[in-house]
mmCIF file of C-alpha atoms in Angstrom:
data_model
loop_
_atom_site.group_PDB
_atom_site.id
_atom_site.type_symbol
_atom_site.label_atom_id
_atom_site.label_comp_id
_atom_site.label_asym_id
_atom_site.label_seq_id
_atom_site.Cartn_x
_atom_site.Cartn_y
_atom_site.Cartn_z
ATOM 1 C CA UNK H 402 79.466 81.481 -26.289
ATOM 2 C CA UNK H 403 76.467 83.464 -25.250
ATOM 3 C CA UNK H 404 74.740 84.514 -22.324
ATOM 4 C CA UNK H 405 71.212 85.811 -22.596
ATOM 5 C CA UNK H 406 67.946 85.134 -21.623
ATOM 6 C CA UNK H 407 65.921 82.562 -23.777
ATOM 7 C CA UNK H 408 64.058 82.843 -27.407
ATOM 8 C CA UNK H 409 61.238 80.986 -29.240
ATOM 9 C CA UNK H 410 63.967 79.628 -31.396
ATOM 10 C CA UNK H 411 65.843 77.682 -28.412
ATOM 11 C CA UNK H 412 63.007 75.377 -27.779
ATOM 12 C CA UNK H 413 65.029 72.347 -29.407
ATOM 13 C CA UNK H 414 67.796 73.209 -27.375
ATOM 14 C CA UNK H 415 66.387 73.664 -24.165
ATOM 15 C CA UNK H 416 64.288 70.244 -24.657
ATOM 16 C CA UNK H 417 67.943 68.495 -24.826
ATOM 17 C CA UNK H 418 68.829 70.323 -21.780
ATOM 18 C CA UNK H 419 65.944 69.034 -19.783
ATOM 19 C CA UNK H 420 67.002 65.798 -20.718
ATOM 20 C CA UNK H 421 70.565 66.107 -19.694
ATOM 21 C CA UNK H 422 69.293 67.019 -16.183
ATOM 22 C CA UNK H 423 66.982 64.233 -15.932
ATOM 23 C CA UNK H 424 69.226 61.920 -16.708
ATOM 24 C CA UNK H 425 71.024 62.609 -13.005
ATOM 25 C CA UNK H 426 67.807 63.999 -11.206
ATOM 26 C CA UNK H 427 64.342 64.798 -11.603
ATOM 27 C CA UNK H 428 64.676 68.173 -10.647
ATOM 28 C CA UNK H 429 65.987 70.589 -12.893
ATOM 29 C CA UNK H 430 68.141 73.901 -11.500
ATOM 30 C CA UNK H 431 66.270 77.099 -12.385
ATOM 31 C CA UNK H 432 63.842 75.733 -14.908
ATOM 32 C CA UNK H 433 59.927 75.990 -13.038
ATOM 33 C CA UNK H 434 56.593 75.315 -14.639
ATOM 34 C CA UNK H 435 57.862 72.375 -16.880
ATOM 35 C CA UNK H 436 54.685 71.045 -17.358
ATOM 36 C CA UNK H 437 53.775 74.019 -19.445
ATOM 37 C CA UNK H 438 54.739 74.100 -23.390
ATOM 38 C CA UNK H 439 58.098 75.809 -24.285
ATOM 39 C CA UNK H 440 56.011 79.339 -25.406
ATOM 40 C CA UNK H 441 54.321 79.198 -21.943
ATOM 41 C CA UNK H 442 57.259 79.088 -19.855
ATOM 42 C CA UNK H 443 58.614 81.752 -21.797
ATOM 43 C CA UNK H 444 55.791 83.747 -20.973
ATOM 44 C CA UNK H 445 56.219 82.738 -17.397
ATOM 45 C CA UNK H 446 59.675 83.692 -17.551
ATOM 46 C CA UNK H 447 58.979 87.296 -19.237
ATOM 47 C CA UNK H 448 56.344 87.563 -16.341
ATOM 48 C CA UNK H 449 59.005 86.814 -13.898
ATOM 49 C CA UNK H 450 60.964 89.768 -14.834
ATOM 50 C CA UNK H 451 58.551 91.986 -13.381
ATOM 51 C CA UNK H 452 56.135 90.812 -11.211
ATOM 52 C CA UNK H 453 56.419 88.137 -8.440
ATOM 53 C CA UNK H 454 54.677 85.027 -9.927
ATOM 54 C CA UNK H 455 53.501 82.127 -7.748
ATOM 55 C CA UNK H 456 55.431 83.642 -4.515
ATOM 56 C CA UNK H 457 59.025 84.197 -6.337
ATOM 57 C CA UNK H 458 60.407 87.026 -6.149
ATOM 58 C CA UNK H 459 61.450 89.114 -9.086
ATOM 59 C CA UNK H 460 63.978 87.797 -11.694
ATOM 60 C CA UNK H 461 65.593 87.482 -14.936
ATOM 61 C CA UNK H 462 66.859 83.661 -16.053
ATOM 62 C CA UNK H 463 69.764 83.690 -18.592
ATOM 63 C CA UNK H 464 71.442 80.940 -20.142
ATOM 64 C CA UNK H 465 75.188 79.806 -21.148
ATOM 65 C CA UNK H 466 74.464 78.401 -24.309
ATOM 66 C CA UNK H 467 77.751 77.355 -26.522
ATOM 67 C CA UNK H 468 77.956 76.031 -29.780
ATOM 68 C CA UNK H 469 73.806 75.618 -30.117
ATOM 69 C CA UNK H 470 74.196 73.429 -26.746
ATOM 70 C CA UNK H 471 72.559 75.325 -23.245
ATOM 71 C CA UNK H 472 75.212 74.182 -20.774
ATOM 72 C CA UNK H 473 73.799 76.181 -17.565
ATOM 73 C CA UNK H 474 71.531 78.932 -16.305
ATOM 74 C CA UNK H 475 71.056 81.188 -13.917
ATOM 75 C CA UNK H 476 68.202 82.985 -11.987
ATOM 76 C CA UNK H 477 69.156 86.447 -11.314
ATOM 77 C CA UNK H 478 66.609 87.313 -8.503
ATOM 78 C CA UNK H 479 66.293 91.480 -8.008
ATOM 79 C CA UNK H 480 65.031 91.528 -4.233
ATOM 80 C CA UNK H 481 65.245 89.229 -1.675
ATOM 81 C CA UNK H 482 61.936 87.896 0.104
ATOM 82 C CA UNK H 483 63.204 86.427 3.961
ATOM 83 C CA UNK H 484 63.783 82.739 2.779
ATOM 84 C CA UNK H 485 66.038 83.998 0.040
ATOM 85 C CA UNK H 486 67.831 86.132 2.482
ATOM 86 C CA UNK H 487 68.645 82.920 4.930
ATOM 87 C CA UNK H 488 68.949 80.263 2.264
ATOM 88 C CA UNK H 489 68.422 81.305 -0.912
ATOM 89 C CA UNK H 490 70.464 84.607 -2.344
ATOM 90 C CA UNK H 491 70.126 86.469 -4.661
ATOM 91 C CA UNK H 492 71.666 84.225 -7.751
ATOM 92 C CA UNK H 493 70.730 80.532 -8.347
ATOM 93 C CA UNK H 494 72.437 78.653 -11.530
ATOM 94 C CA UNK H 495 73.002 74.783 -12.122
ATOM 95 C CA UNK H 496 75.367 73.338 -14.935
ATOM 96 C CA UNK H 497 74.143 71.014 -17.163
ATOM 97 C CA UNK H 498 75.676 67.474 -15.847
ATOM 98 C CA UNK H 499 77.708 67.213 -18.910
ATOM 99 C CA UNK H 500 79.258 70.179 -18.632
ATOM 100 C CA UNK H 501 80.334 70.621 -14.969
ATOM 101 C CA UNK H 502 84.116 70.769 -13.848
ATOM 102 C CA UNK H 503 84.884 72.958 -16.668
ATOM 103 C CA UNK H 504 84.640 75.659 -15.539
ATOM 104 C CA UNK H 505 80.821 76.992 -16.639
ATOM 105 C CA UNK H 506 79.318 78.195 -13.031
ATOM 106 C CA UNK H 507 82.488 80.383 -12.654
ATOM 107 C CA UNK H 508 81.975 82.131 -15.807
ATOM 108 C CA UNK H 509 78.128 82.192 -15.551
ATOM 109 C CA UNK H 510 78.913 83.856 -12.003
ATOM 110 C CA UNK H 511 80.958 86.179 -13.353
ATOM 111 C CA UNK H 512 78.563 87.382 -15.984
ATOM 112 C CA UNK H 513 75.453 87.693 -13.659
ATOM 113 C CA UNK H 514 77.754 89.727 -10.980
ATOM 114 C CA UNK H 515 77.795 92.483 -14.051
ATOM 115 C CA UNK H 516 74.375 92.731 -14.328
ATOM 116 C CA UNK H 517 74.263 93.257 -10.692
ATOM 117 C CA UNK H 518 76.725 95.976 -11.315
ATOM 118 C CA UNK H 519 74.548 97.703 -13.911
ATOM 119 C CA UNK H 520 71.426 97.434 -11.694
ATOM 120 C CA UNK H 521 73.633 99.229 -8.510
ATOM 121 C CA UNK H 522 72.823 96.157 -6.724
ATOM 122 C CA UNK H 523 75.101 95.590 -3.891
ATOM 123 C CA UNK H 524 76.324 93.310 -2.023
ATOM 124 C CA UNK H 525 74.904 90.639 -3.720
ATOM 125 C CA UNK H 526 74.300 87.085 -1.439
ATOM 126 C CA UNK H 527 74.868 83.375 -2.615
ATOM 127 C CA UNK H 528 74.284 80.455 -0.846
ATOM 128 C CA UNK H 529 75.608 76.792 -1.252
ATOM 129 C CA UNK H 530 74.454 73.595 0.722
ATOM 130 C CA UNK H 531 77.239 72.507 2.541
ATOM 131 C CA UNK H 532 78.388 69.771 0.706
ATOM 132 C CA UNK H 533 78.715 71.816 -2.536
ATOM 133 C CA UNK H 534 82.453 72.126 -2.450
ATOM 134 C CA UNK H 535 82.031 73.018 -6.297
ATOM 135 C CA UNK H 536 79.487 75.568 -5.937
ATOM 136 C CA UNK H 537 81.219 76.756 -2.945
ATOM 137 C CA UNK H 538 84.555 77.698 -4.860
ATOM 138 C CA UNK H 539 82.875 79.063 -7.751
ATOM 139 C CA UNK H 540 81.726 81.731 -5.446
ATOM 140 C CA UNK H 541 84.706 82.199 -3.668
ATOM 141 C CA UNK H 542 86.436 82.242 -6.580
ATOM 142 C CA UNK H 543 84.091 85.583 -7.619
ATOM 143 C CA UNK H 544 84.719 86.963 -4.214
ATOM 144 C CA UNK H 545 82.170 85.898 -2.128
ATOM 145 C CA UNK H 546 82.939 86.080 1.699
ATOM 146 C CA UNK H 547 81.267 83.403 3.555
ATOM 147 C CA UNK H 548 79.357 85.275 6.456
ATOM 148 C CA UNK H 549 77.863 81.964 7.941
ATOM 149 C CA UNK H 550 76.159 78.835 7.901
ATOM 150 C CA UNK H 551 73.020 78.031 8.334
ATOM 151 C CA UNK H 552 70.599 75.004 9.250
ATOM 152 C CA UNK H 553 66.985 75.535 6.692
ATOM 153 C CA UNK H 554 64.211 74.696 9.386
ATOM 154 C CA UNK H 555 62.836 71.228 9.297
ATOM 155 C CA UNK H 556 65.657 69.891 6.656
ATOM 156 C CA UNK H 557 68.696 68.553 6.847
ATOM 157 C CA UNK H 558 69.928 71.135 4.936
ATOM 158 C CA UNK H 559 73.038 73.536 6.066
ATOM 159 C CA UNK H 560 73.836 76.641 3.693
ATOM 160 C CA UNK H 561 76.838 78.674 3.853
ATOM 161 C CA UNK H 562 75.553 82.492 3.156
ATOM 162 C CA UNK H 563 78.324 84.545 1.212
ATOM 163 C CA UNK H 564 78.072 87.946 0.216
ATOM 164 C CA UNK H 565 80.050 89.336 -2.777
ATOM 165 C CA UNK H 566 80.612 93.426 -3.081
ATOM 166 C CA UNK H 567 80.560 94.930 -6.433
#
């Protein structure tokens, strides 16, 4: 198993990771700019890392990738712009639908927290809609704290806000 941000290399495998997620959903956790080619959005993502591109806030995307398959990824986001801090967080991941209920967010959680711990960033918030019971107990199973929950303006939306301290 490895954890790291992506390569020119990976294109094959990220291309069947798209199409694992669109097999459940159009919309694809942490991947943006999909209508690019696989070089561009690794520019985008390099760009990412250290300026804020098209209103995002700073951040570093890694992947779980295990035995040449991506199963999940994360967006490690370094500040937090005032949507992020009501409904976002700092961390967003998404497991592949193949690969969920075995225990991938947890570990993928537990990775990013330590890169957080590196940086001296702390606490560190996570949000889950409401009815994420999954995503909900992968963060409370890395310590989060649920502080509240929230309604996101003009949704239906509700998002439980925890915090985590490193």
């Amino acid at each position: 198993m490895t954890f790291r941000e992506l390569q020119l290399a990976d294109e094959t495998i990220f291309n069947n990771w798209i199409k694992d997620w669109k097999r459940e959903t159009k919309k694809v956790s942490i991947a943006t700019s999909l209508d690019s080619t696989f070089s561009q959005y690794l520019i985008n993502l390099e760009k990412m890392k250290t300026h804020n591109v098209n209103h995002l806030v700073k951040a570093t995307n890694y992947f779980f990738i295990e035995d040449n398959i991506i199963k999940g990824g994360v967006s490690a986001r370094w500040d937090l712009n005032d949507h992020l801090l009501k409904f976002g967080g700092h961390i967003g991941y998404g497991v592949s639908p193949a690969w969920r209920k075995q225990g991938v967010a947890k570990q993928m959680l537990k990775l990013t927290l330590a890169f957080y711990k590196a940086r001296h960033i702390s606490p560190i918030l996570i949000t889950a809609e409401i009815w994420n019971t999954a995503s909900r107990k992968t963060i409370e199973s890395n310590g989060g704290i649920l502080e509240n929950i929230v309604n996101e303006p003009d949704t239906d939306k509700y998002w439980c806000r925890y915090w985590i301290d490193l």
